[in-house]
mmCIF file of C-alpha atoms and ligand atoms in Angstrom:
data_model
loop_
_atom_site.group_PDB
_atom_site.id
_atom_site.type_symbol
_atom_site.label_atom_id
_atom_site.label_comp_id
_atom_site.label_asym_id
_atom_site.label_seq_id
_atom_site.Cartn_x
_atom_site.Cartn_y
_atom_site.Cartn_z
ATOM 1 C CA UNK A 1 -41.042 29.728 -30.741
ATOM 2 C CA UNK A 2 -42.471 28.096 -33.835
ATOM 3 C CA UNK A 3 -41.391 29.379 -37.245
ATOM 4 C CA UNK A 4 -43.874 31.940 -38.574
ATOM 5 C CA UNK A 5 -46.154 30.885 -41.332
ATOM 6 C CA UNK A 6 -48.709 32.584 -43.387
ATOM 7 C CA UNK A 7 -52.255 31.189 -43.787
ATOM 8 C CA UNK A 8 -51.452 30.637 -47.398
ATOM 9 C CA UNK A 9 -52.164 32.703 -50.554
ATOM 10 C CA UNK A 10 -55.363 34.133 -49.084
ATOM 11 C CA UNK A 11 -53.468 35.846 -46.249
ATOM 12 C CA UNK A 12 -53.593 39.557 -46.318
ATOM 13 C CA UNK A 13 -50.453 41.637 -46.417
ATOM 14 C CA UNK A 14 -50.610 45.296 -46.339
ATOM 15 C CA UNK A 15 -50.258 46.816 -49.786
ATOM 16 C CA UNK A 16 -47.808 49.523 -48.776
ATOM 17 C CA UNK A 17 -45.146 49.242 -46.111
ATOM 18 C CA UNK A 18 -42.087 51.311 -45.156
ATOM 19 C CA UNK A 19 -39.112 49.751 -43.399
ATOM 20 C CA UNK A 20 -35.395 50.630 -42.769
ATOM 21 C CA UNK A 21 -34.328 47.311 -44.294
ATOM 22 C CA UNK A 22 -36.027 44.833 -46.386
ATOM 23 C CA UNK A 23 -34.493 41.333 -46.237
ATOM 24 C CA UNK A 24 -35.486 39.137 -49.238
ATOM 25 C CA UNK A 25 -35.083 35.449 -48.225
ATOM 26 C CA UNK A 26 -35.989 34.033 -44.713
ATOM 27 C CA UNK A 27 -33.478 31.262 -44.829
ATOM 28 C CA UNK A 28 -30.724 30.967 -42.212
ATOM 29 C CA UNK A 29 -28.883 34.039 -43.522
ATOM 30 C CA UNK A 30 -31.954 36.180 -43.725
ATOM 31 C CA UNK A 31 -33.214 35.304 -40.356
ATOM 32 C CA UNK A 32 -29.888 35.975 -38.703
ATOM 33 C CA UNK A 33 -29.745 39.258 -40.621
ATOM 34 C CA UNK A 34 -33.210 40.145 -39.077
ATOM 35 C CA UNK A 35 -31.666 39.613 -35.605
ATOM 36 C CA UNK A 36 -28.621 41.807 -36.552
ATOM 37 C CA UNK A 37 -30.650 44.545 -38.197
ATOM 38 C CA UNK A 38 -33.040 44.596 -35.162
ATOM 39 C CA UNK A 39 -29.884 44.864 -32.876
ATOM 40 C CA UNK A 40 -28.676 47.799 -34.954
ATOM 41 C CA UNK A 41 -32.055 49.549 -34.284
ATOM 42 C CA UNK A 42 -33.421 49.044 -37.804
ATOM 43 C CA UNK A 43 -37.029 48.322 -38.553
ATOM 44 C CA UNK A 44 -36.861 45.021 -40.457
ATOM 45 C CA UNK A 45 -39.258 43.355 -43.029
ATOM 46 C CA UNK A 46 -38.415 39.789 -44.083
ATOM 47 C CA UNK A 47 -39.985 38.684 -47.403
ATOM 48 C CA UNK A 48 -39.973 35.047 -48.654
ATOM 49 C CA UNK A 49 -41.746 33.459 -51.438
ATOM 50 C CA UNK A 50 -42.133 30.213 -49.425
ATOM 51 C CA UNK A 51 -45.094 29.939 -46.968
ATOM 52 C CA UNK A 52 -42.484 28.952 -44.094
ATOM 53 C CA UNK A 53 -39.298 30.542 -42.864
ATOM 54 C CA UNK A 54 -36.116 28.611 -43.020
ATOM 55 C CA UNK A 55 -35.109 28.499 -46.645
ATOM 56 C CA UNK A 56 -33.334 25.249 -47.793
ATOM 57 C CA UNK A 57 -33.321 23.913 -44.203
ATOM 58 C CA UNK A 58 -37.116 23.965 -43.882
ATOM 59 C CA UNK A 59 -37.797 23.015 -47.451
ATOM 60 C CA UNK A 60 -35.349 20.176 -47.875
ATOM 61 C CA UNK A 61 -33.868 18.783 -44.639
ATOM 62 C CA UNK A 62 -35.753 19.901 -41.475
ATOM 63 C CA UNK A 63 -35.120 16.580 -39.810
ATOM 64 C CA UNK A 64 -31.445 16.249 -40.501
ATOM 65 C CA UNK A 65 -28.845 16.907 -37.909
ATOM 66 C CA UNK A 66 -26.392 19.641 -38.813
ATOM 67 C CA UNK A 67 -22.992 19.409 -37.212
ATOM 68 C CA UNK A 68 -21.123 22.498 -38.421
ATOM 69 C CA UNK A 69 -22.988 25.483 -37.090
ATOM 70 C CA UNK A 70 -20.711 27.247 -34.589
ATOM 71 C CA UNK A 71 -21.826 26.550 -31.017
ATOM 72 C CA UNK A 72 -24.022 23.693 -31.814
ATOM 73 C CA UNK A 73 -22.180 20.403 -31.766
ATOM 74 C CA UNK A 74 -25.322 18.825 -33.339
ATOM 75 C CA UNK A 75 -28.637 20.576 -34.158
ATOM 76 C CA UNK A 76 -31.681 19.396 -35.982
ATOM 77 C CA UNK A 77 -32.567 21.604 -38.898
ATOM 78 C CA UNK A 78 -35.996 22.659 -37.636
ATOM 79 C CA UNK A 79 -34.520 23.424 -34.249
ATOM 80 C CA UNK A 80 -31.891 25.733 -35.805
ATOM 81 C CA UNK A 81 -34.659 27.539 -37.783
ATOM 82 C CA UNK A 82 -36.795 27.825 -34.711
ATOM 83 C CA UNK A 83 -33.815 29.250 -32.647
ATOM 84 C CA UNK A 84 -33.106 31.739 -35.444
ATOM 85 C CA UNK A 85 -36.730 32.800 -35.446
ATOM 86 C CA UNK A 86 -36.680 33.325 -31.614
ATOM 87 C CA UNK A 87 -33.345 35.227 -31.859
ATOM 88 C CA UNK A 88 -34.741 37.588 -34.537
ATOM 89 C CA UNK A 89 -38.110 37.751 -32.669
ATOM 90 C CA UNK A 90 -36.605 39.915 -29.945
ATOM 91 C CA UNK A 91 -36.952 42.771 -32.393
ATOM 92 C CA UNK A 92 -40.260 41.774 -33.933
ATOM 93 C CA UNK A 93 -39.503 41.739 -37.620
ATOM 94 C CA UNK A 94 -42.375 41.966 -40.022
ATOM 95 C CA UNK A 95 -42.771 38.736 -41.966
ATOM 96 C CA UNK A 96 -44.131 38.670 -45.502
ATOM 97 C CA UNK A 97 -44.251 34.983 -46.306
ATOM 98 C CA UNK A 98 -45.590 33.756 -49.548
ATOM 99 C CA UNK A 99 -44.487 36.885 -51.378
ATOM 100 C CA UNK A 100 -41.933 36.885 -54.063
ATOM 101 C CA UNK A 101 -39.854 39.968 -54.566
ATOM 102 C CA UNK A 102 -40.402 40.935 -58.172
ATOM 103 C CA UNK A 103 -39.863 44.545 -59.083
ATOM 104 C CA UNK A 104 -37.314 47.110 -57.940
ATOM 105 C CA UNK A 105 -37.584 50.893 -58.368
ATOM 106 C CA UNK A 106 -35.332 53.596 -57.052
ATOM 107 C CA UNK A 107 -36.319 56.754 -55.334
ATOM 108 C CA UNK A 108 -34.221 59.624 -54.067
ATOM 109 C CA UNK A 109 -33.498 58.243 -50.699
ATOM 110 C CA UNK A 110 -34.928 54.667 -50.821
ATOM 111 C CA UNK A 111 -35.806 51.791 -53.020
ATOM 112 C CA UNK A 112 -39.298 50.161 -53.489
ATOM 113 C CA UNK A 113 -39.655 46.410 -53.994
ATOM 114 C CA UNK A 114 -42.951 45.211 -55.113
ATOM 115 C CA UNK A 115 -43.809 41.503 -54.635
ATOM 116 C CA UNK A 116 -45.478 39.402 -57.320
ATOM 117 C CA UNK A 117 -48.495 39.422 -54.955
ATOM 118 C CA UNK A 118 -48.712 43.164 -55.026
ATOM 119 C CA UNK A 119 -47.274 44.303 -51.773
ATOM 120 C CA UNK A 120 -45.065 47.423 -52.114
ATOM 121 C CA UNK A 121 -42.176 47.787 -49.575
ATOM 122 C CA UNK A 122 -40.357 51.113 -49.504
ATOM 123 C CA UNK A 123 -36.835 50.469 -47.743
ATOM 124 C CA UNK A 124 -33.716 52.502 -47.164
ATOM 125 C CA UNK A 125 -31.706 49.398 -47.896
ATOM 126 C CA UNK A 126 -32.398 45.913 -49.267
ATOM 127 C CA UNK A 127 -30.551 42.786 -48.291
ATOM 128 C CA UNK A 128 -30.867 39.807 -50.594
ATOM 129 C CA UNK A 129 -30.460 36.479 -48.924
ATOM 130 C CA UNK A 130 -32.176 34.551 -51.578
ATOM 131 C CA UNK A 131 -30.027 31.334 -51.535
ATOM 132 C CA UNK A 132 -30.754 29.404 -54.661
ATOM 133 C CA UNK A 133 -33.528 31.777 -55.684
ATOM 134 C CA UNK A 134 -37.174 31.247 -55.584
ATOM 135 C CA UNK A 135 -38.157 27.660 -54.709
ATOM 136 C CA UNK A 136 -41.056 26.127 -56.524
ATOM 137 C CA UNK A 137 -42.232 22.655 -55.246
ATOM 138 C CA UNK A 138 -42.496 20.070 -58.062
ATOM 139 C CA UNK A 139 -46.236 19.683 -58.086
ATOM 140 C CA UNK A 140 -48.053 16.366 -57.571
ATOM 141 C CA UNK A 141 -49.739 16.252 -61.067
ATOM 142 C CA UNK A 142 -53.247 15.478 -59.882
ATOM 143 C CA UNK A 143 -53.020 17.434 -56.571
ATOM 144 C CA UNK A 144 -53.996 20.935 -57.458
ATOM 145 C CA UNK A 145 -57.522 21.010 -55.994
ATOM 146 C CA UNK A 146 -56.482 19.732 -52.691
ATOM 147 C CA UNK A 147 -53.468 21.886 -52.057
ATOM 148 C CA UNK A 148 -53.631 23.266 -48.574
ATOM 149 C CA UNK A 149 -56.585 20.990 -47.821
ATOM 150 C CA UNK A 150 -54.639 17.926 -46.881
ATOM 151 C CA UNK A 151 -51.938 18.066 -49.634
ATOM 152 C CA UNK A 152 -48.779 19.689 -48.479
ATOM 153 C CA UNK A 153 -45.230 20.251 -49.801
ATOM 154 C CA UNK A 154 -43.699 20.743 -46.338
ATOM 155 C CA UNK A 155 -44.136 19.302 -42.883
ATOM 156 C CA UNK A 156 -43.389 22.350 -40.638
ATOM 157 C CA UNK A 157 -45.068 21.014 -37.668
ATOM 158 C CA UNK A 158 -45.092 17.311 -37.209
ATOM 159 C CA UNK A 159 -47.859 17.169 -34.553
ATOM 160 C CA UNK A 160 -50.487 18.424 -37.011
ATOM 161 C CA UNK A 161 -50.377 14.836 -38.254
ATOM 162 C CA UNK A 162 -50.878 13.071 -35.104
ATOM 163 C CA UNK A 163 -53.200 10.095 -35.479
ATOM 164 C CA UNK A 164 -53.594 10.694 -39.283
ATOM 165 C CA UNK A 165 -53.169 8.328 -42.110
ATOM 166 C CA UNK A 166 -50.312 9.985 -44.156
ATOM 167 C CA UNK A 167 -49.299 9.285 -47.698
ATOM 168 C CA UNK A 168 -45.762 10.545 -48.509
ATOM 169 C CA UNK A 169 -44.896 10.648 -52.222
ATOM 170 C CA UNK A 170 -41.262 10.604 -53.345
ATOM 171 C CA UNK A 171 -37.976 8.706 -53.050
ATOM 172 C CA UNK A 172 -35.560 11.396 -51.907
ATOM 173 C CA UNK A 173 -34.227 12.422 -48.512
ATOM 174 C CA UNK A 174 -37.047 14.665 -47.603
ATOM 175 C CA UNK A 175 -39.612 11.885 -48.264
ATOM 176 C CA UNK A 176 -37.707 9.381 -46.208
ATOM 177 C CA UNK A 177 -36.845 11.999 -43.402
ATOM 178 C CA UNK A 178 -40.510 12.939 -42.981
ATOM 179 C CA UNK A 179 -41.665 9.306 -43.068
ATOM 180 C CA UNK A 180 -39.253 8.533 -40.109
ATOM 181 C CA UNK A 181 -40.322 11.681 -38.291
ATOM 182 C CA UNK A 182 -44.023 11.065 -38.662
ATOM 183 C CA UNK A 183 -43.944 7.337 -38.024
ATOM 184 C CA UNK A 184 -44.186 7.631 -34.195
ATOM 185 C CA UNK A 185 -47.073 10.045 -34.318
ATOM 186 C CA UNK A 186 -49.240 9.163 -37.238
ATOM 187 C CA UNK A 187 -51.876 6.352 -37.292
ATOM 188 C CA UNK A 188 -50.254 5.064 -40.454
ATOM 189 C CA UNK A 189 -47.451 6.345 -42.810
ATOM 190 C CA UNK A 190 -47.199 5.013 -46.421
ATOM 191 C CA UNK A 191 -44.417 5.989 -48.674
ATOM 192 C CA UNK A 192 -45.132 5.691 -52.371
ATOM 193 C CA UNK A 193 -42.495 5.987 -55.034
ATOM 194 C CA UNK A 194 -42.908 5.439 -58.825
ATOM 195 C CA UNK A 195 -39.583 3.491 -58.971
ATOM 196 C CA UNK A 196 -37.866 0.940 -56.804
ATOM 197 C CA UNK A 197 -34.639 2.924 -56.542
ATOM 198 C CA UNK A 198 -34.370 5.741 -53.915
ATOM 199 C CA UNK A 199 -32.266 8.914 -54.014
ATOM 200 C CA UNK A 200 -32.381 9.075 -50.198
ATOM 201 C CA UNK A 201 -29.366 8.196 -47.997
ATOM 202 C CA UNK A 202 -29.015 4.362 -47.831
ATOM 203 C CA UNK A 203 -28.950 4.430 -44.051
ATOM 204 C CA UNK A 204 -32.306 6.409 -43.857
ATOM 205 C CA UNK A 205 -33.814 4.030 -46.378
ATOM 206 C CA UNK A 206 -32.890 1.101 -44.094
ATOM 207 C CA UNK A 207 -34.359 2.732 -41.092
ATOM 208 C CA UNK A 208 -37.560 3.411 -42.772
ATOM 209 C CA UNK A 209 -37.670 -0.074 -44.159
ATOM 210 C CA UNK A 210 -37.309 -1.531 -40.701
ATOM 211 C CA UNK A 211 -39.986 0.778 -39.212
ATOM 212 C CA UNK A 212 -43.808 0.722 -39.292
ATOM 213 C CA UNK A 213 -43.813 2.663 -42.496
ATOM 214 C CA UNK A 214 -45.150 0.962 -45.404
ATOM 215 C CA UNK A 215 -43.062 1.484 -48.705
ATOM 216 C CA UNK A 216 -44.883 0.942 -51.859
ATOM 217 C CA UNK A 217 -42.685 0.944 -55.046
ATOM 218 C CA UNK A 218 -43.652 1.330 -58.638
ATOM 219 C CA UNK A 219 -46.728 3.135 -57.259
ATOM 220 C CA UNK A 220 -48.233 6.602 -57.915
ATOM 221 C CA UNK A 221 -51.232 8.467 -56.620
ATOM 222 C CA UNK A 222 -53.847 8.173 -59.397
ATOM 223 C CA UNK A 223 -56.686 10.036 -57.539
ATOM 224 C CA UNK A 224 -57.449 11.983 -54.426
ATOM 225 C CA UNK A 225 -60.946 11.925 -52.885
ATOM 226 C CA UNK A 226 -62.660 14.192 -50.439
ATOM 227 C CA UNK A 227 -64.672 17.378 -50.771
ATOM 228 C CA UNK A 228 -63.585 19.737 -48.106
ATOM 229 C CA UNK A 229 -60.285 17.939 -47.397
ATOM 230 C CA UNK A 230 -58.392 14.945 -48.415
ATOM 231 C CA UNK A 231 -60.180 11.769 -47.284
ATOM 232 C CA UNK A 232 -58.936 8.891 -49.448
ATOM 233 C CA UNK A 233 -56.268 8.220 -52.099
ATOM 234 C CA UNK A 234 -56.230 5.966 -54.994
ATOM 235 C CA UNK A 235 -52.932 4.282 -55.580
ATOM 236 C CA UNK A 236 -51.968 2.680 -58.963
ATOM 237 C CA UNK A 237 -49.218 0.120 -59.393
ATOM 238 C CA UNK A 238 -47.358 0.994 -62.653
ATOM 239 C CA UNK A 239 -46.479 -2.664 -63.414
ATOM 240 C CA UNK A 240 -49.516 -4.696 -62.537
ATOM 241 C CA UNK A 241 -52.019 -1.862 -63.076
ATOM 242 C CA UNK A 242 -53.645 -2.839 -59.763
ATOM 243 C CA UNK A 243 -55.436 0.086 -57.997
ATOM 244 C CA UNK A 244 -56.260 0.319 -54.270
ATOM 245 C CA UNK A 245 -58.055 3.035 -52.215
ATOM 246 C CA UNK A 246 -56.788 3.999 -48.868
ATOM 247 C CA UNK A 247 -57.893 6.344 -46.121
ATOM 248 C CA UNK A 248 -55.678 9.380 -45.905
ATOM 249 C CA UNK A 249 -56.026 12.770 -44.151
ATOM 250 C CA UNK A 250 -52.671 13.991 -45.376
ATOM 251 C CA UNK A 251 -50.541 13.692 -48.479
ATOM 252 C CA UNK A 252 -47.074 15.037 -48.359
ATOM 253 C CA UNK A 253 -45.741 15.570 -51.942
ATOM 254 C CA UNK A 254 -41.907 15.451 -51.441
ATOM 255 C CA UNK A 255 -40.936 15.599 -55.022
ATOM 256 C CA UNK A 256 -38.253 18.170 -54.697
ATOM 257 C CA UNK A 257 -37.942 21.810 -55.798
ATOM 258 C CA UNK A 258 -36.841 23.874 -58.703
ATOM 259 C CA UNK A 259 -35.032 27.086 -57.921
ATOM 260 C CA UNK A 260 -34.041 30.130 -59.962
ATOM 261 C CA UNK A 261 -33.293 33.779 -59.438
ATOM 262 C CA UNK A 262 -36.356 34.809 -61.540
ATOM 263 C CA UNK A 263 -37.129 38.345 -61.119
ATOM 264 C CA UNK A 264 -33.778 39.183 -59.432
ATOM 265 C CA UNK A 265 -32.018 38.920 -62.778
ATOM 266 C CA UNK A 266 -33.811 42.151 -63.941
ATOM 267 C CA UNK A 267 -32.422 44.239 -61.060
ATOM 268 C CA UNK A 268 -29.120 45.248 -62.869
ATOM 269 C CA UNK A 269 -27.148 43.107 -60.321
ATOM 270 C CA UNK A 270 -23.938 41.479 -61.645
ATOM 271 C CA UNK A 271 -24.795 37.808 -61.865
ATOM 272 C CA UNK A 272 -22.190 35.163 -62.169
ATOM 273 C CA UNK A 273 -23.670 31.679 -62.740
ATOM 274 C CA UNK A 274 -26.905 32.247 -60.839
ATOM 275 C CA UNK A 275 -25.107 34.098 -58.027
ATOM 276 C CA UNK A 276 -24.821 37.813 -57.184
ATOM 277 C CA UNK A 277 -21.369 39.337 -57.229
ATOM 278 C CA UNK A 278 -20.578 41.315 -54.056
ATOM 279 C CA UNK A 279 -17.543 43.188 -52.711
ATOM 280 C CA UNK A 280 -16.046 42.731 -49.261
ATOM 281 C CA UNK A 281 -18.816 44.828 -47.723
ATOM 282 C CA UNK A 282 -21.447 42.653 -49.247
ATOM 283 C CA UNK A 283 -22.533 45.514 -51.489
ATOM 284 C CA UNK A 284 -23.830 44.495 -54.854
ATOM 285 C CA UNK A 285 -22.878 47.582 -56.771
ATOM 286 C CA UNK A 286 -26.588 48.590 -57.106
ATOM 287 C CA UNK A 287 -27.229 51.527 -54.755
ATOM 288 C CA UNK A 288 -28.716 50.413 -51.438
ATOM 289 C CA UNK A 289 -28.658 46.806 -52.312
ATOM 290 C CA UNK A 290 -26.493 44.271 -50.281
ATOM 291 C CA UNK A 291 -26.506 40.464 -50.555
ATOM 292 C CA UNK A 292 -25.415 37.638 -48.252
ATOM 293 C CA UNK A 293 -25.561 33.857 -47.842
ATOM 294 C CA UNK A 294 -25.577 31.131 -50.544
ATOM 295 C CA UNK A 295 -26.684 33.700 -53.202
ATOM 296 C CA UNK A 296 -23.388 35.620 -53.174
ATOM 297 C CA UNK A 297 -20.315 35.145 -55.321
ATOM 298 C CA UNK A 298 -16.721 36.411 -54.715
ATOM 299 C CA UNK A 299 -13.261 34.706 -54.982
ATOM 300 C CA UNK A 300 -13.105 31.891 -52.463
ATOM 301 C CA UNK A 301 -16.817 31.816 -51.700
ATOM 302 C CA UNK A 302 -17.927 28.817 -49.613
ATOM 303 C CA UNK A 303 -21.746 28.102 -49.485
ATOM 304 C CA UNK A 304 -22.410 27.043 -45.868
ATOM 305 C CA UNK A 305 -24.690 28.277 -43.147
ATOM 306 C CA UNK A 306 -21.683 29.343 -41.081
ATOM 307 C CA UNK A 307 -20.237 31.592 -43.800
ATOM 308 C CA UNK A 308 -23.772 32.971 -44.410
ATOM 309 C CA UNK A 309 -24.075 34.068 -40.842
ATOM 310 C CA UNK A 310 -20.830 35.949 -41.061
ATOM 311 C CA UNK A 311 -21.574 37.525 -44.431
ATOM 312 C CA UNK A 312 -25.042 38.779 -43.226
ATOM 313 C CA UNK A 313 -23.500 40.463 -40.173
ATOM 314 C CA UNK A 314 -21.115 42.187 -42.496
ATOM 315 C CA UNK A 315 -23.880 43.135 -44.842
ATOM 316 C CA UNK A 316 -26.251 44.576 -42.136
ATOM 317 C CA UNK A 317 -23.437 46.572 -40.470
ATOM 318 C CA UNK A 318 -22.383 48.044 -43.729
ATOM 319 C CA UNK A 319 -25.957 48.927 -44.642
ATOM 320 C CA UNK A 320 -26.196 50.789 -41.336
ATOM 321 C CA UNK A 321 -24.490 53.947 -42.579
ATOM 322 C CA UNK A 322 -26.484 53.765 -45.793
ATOM 323 C CA UNK A 323 -29.791 53.795 -43.757
ATOM 324 C CA UNK A 324 -28.538 56.448 -41.219
ATOM 325 C CA UNK A 325 -25.401 58.326 -42.310
ATOM 326 C CA UNK A 326 -24.553 58.964 -38.560
ATOM 327 C CA UNK A 327 -24.302 55.256 -37.911
ATOM 328 C CA UNK A 328 -20.939 53.357 -37.779
ATOM 329 C CA UNK A 329 -20.131 50.170 -39.449
ATOM 330 C CA UNK A 330 -19.016 48.477 -36.292
ATOM 331 C CA UNK A 331 -22.029 47.707 -34.186
ATOM 332 C CA UNK A 332 -20.446 47.345 -30.771
ATOM 333 C CA UNK A 333 -20.798 44.214 -28.825
ATOM 334 C CA UNK A 334 -24.122 42.570 -28.096
ATOM 335 C CA UNK A 335 -22.789 41.494 -24.735
ATOM 336 C CA UNK A 336 -22.486 45.145 -23.867
ATOM 337 C CA UNK A 337 -25.877 46.220 -25.186
ATOM 338 C CA UNK A 338 -28.086 43.199 -24.493
ATOM 339 C CA UNK A 339 -30.277 41.277 -26.962
ATOM 340 C CA UNK A 340 -33.669 43.015 -26.363
ATOM 341 C CA UNK A 341 -34.470 46.543 -26.748
ATOM 342 C CA UNK A 342 -35.633 48.397 -23.564
HETATM 343 C C1 LIG B 401 -29.838 18.414 -48.106
HETATM 344 C C2 LIG B 401 -28.955 19.563 -47.623
HETATM 345 C C3 LIG B 401 -28.061 19.556 -46.663
HETATM 346 C C4 LIG B 401 -27.296 20.584 -46.208
HETATM 347 N N1 LIG B 401 -26.529 20.437 -45.058
HETATM 348 C C5 LIG B 401 -25.811 21.455 -44.632
HETATM 349 C C6 LIG B 401 -24.906 21.412 -43.488
HETATM 350 O O1 LIG B 401 -24.802 20.224 -42.865
HETATM 351 N N2 LIG B 401 -24.221 22.440 -43.196
HETATM 352 C C7 LIG B 401 -24.291 23.674 -43.834
HETATM 353 O O2 LIG B 401 -23.596 24.594 -43.363
HETATM 354 N N3 LIG B 401 -25.066 23.819 -44.925
HETATM 355 C C8 LIG B 401 -25.801 22.756 -45.439
HETATM 356 N N4 LIG B 401 -26.569 22.889 -46.428
HETATM 357 C C9 LIG B 401 -26.559 24.159 -47.136
HETATM 358 C C10 LIG B 401 -27.348 25.237 -46.382
HETATM 359 O O3 LIG B 401 -28.718 24.802 -46.300
HETATM 360 C C11 LIG B 401 -27.286 26.487 -47.134
HETATM 361 O O4 LIG B 401 -25.954 26.977 -47.188
HETATM 362 C C12 LIG B 401 -28.160 27.570 -46.531
HETATM 363 O O5 LIG B 401 -29.514 27.192 -46.306
HETATM 364 C C13 LIG B 401 -28.130 28.958 -47.130
HETATM 365 O O6 LIG B 401 -28.854 29.838 -46.427
HETATM 366 P P1 LIG B 401 -29.318 31.129 -47.126
HETATM 367 O O7 LIG B 401 -30.257 31.812 -46.068
HETATM 368 O O8 LIG B 401 -28.274 31.819 -47.745
HETATM 369 O O9 LIG B 401 -30.347 30.670 -48.287
HETATM 370 P P2 LIG B 401 -31.602 29.647 -48.341
HETATM 371 O O10 LIG B 401 -31.547 28.711 -47.265
HETATM 372 O O11 LIG B 401 -31.488 28.977 -49.748
HETATM 373 O O12 LIG B 401 -32.865 30.584 -48.298
HETATM 374 C C14 LIG B 401 -33.145 31.481 -49.285
HETATM 375 C C15 LIG B 401 -34.567 31.936 -49.252
HETATM 376 O O13 LIG B 401 -34.827 32.945 -50.143
HETATM 377 C C16 LIG B 401 -36.087 32.966 -50.715
HETATM 378 N N5 LIG B 401 -36.088 33.634 -51.949
HETATM 379 C C17 LIG B 401 -35.272 33.553 -53.044
HETATM 380 N N6 LIG B 401 -35.666 34.423 -53.969
HETATM 381 C C18 LIG B 401 -36.717 35.183 -53.463
HETATM 382 C C19 LIG B 401 -37.523 36.231 -53.950
HETATM 383 N N7 LIG B 401 -37.283 36.710 -55.258
HETATM 384 N N8 LIG B 401 -38.458 36.599 -53.209
HETATM 385 C C20 LIG B 401 -38.735 36.144 -51.987
HETATM 386 N N9 LIG B 401 -37.985 35.139 -51.457
HETATM 387 C C21 LIG B 401 -36.996 34.638 -52.203
HETATM 388 C C22 LIG B 401 -36.272 31.351 -50.927
HETATM 389 O O14 LIG B 401 -37.579 31.027 -50.933
HETATM 390 C C23 LIG B 401 -35.532 30.866 -49.683
HETATM 391 O O15 LIG B 401 -36.422 30.510 -48.582
HETATM 392 C C24 LIG B 401 -27.350 21.775 -46.956
HETATM 393 C C25 LIG B 401 -28.272 21.941 -48.019
HETATM 394 C C26 LIG B 401 -28.980 20.862 -48.466
HETATM 395 C C27 LIG B 401 -29.828 21.005 -49.553
#
């Protein structure tokens, strides 16, 4: 199953929702949490400020092979995300993508989270799996008008670019990984970078340089042409001043992301150096609010996908009696109950 996406900022989310558990952050921890909460019989809503599920994996390294996820000797980032989405999909979680959790208010037996986009979610418990916080892609300075109309910050589905002329902007791992991944499919791939030094892994740079990808250094996108969608780009050489216009149906701006906890810092959580302090049950100390994954802090914390999976199982199971006082913390074994509700 493909990772769910929204149609973008115009997509319509219901203004008011009620759910047993609201999971803030659809990265690996949040997605596995959605499975676990479904397995515990909870209704689940997943909110993420990004338009794609998968957190850091989708945003920064979908093409990289991950070697330290239990049970997978080697798994490509996008395949891990896809498997997590499929696993959670057994319980049909409600996805609110492109929505940033912003405000928190308390009611007698629930909390209400309102997104910056105006959606109100009333939940009996909230699980924050917000990783590094809200990601904001570093924008292509001249790209605003064409965002979503050929200009993208992610490549969630490679085949969308089959037979296209693709311009990739950036010199880091994402830019080079996407160049390699798109090279077999696209009509042409041009990687432009404003310097001649790359932050990407040297081995990946070598692979790109010996592929069909054209690498242009000291080069920037100086103009984008096309009314409905991107049709051409103008590239400017910063040393010679030379300009050239090339056909392009897609521009991938891989300029990195900034991340910060943003509105979560106003929720009375105990924050230690941009992380949320939790106890051994993954409770935050704020009533009904749990946290798991990269965003948490406690003595001995290790920020890895594997530890996030364990933490989120602990968090969901400890949220269970908060949501339903008759529920136990221990869930039983999935091998006894089966993955999919009857
Ligand atoms: C290049 C790179 C390579 C890596 N390689 C490995 C590896 O080999 N093995 C490994 O174990 N780990 C690796 N990691 C680390 C791993 O990706 C993280 O540990 C993991 O992604 C953490 O998962 P998470 O779900 O806790 O958070 P994240 O993946 O960070 O996801 C958090 C999500 O929360 C969302 N969010 C945050 N705040 C809000 C808000 N207010 N409202 C709505 N949404 C919000 C964000 O948009 C994001 O999508 C790597 C990381 C990088 C950058």
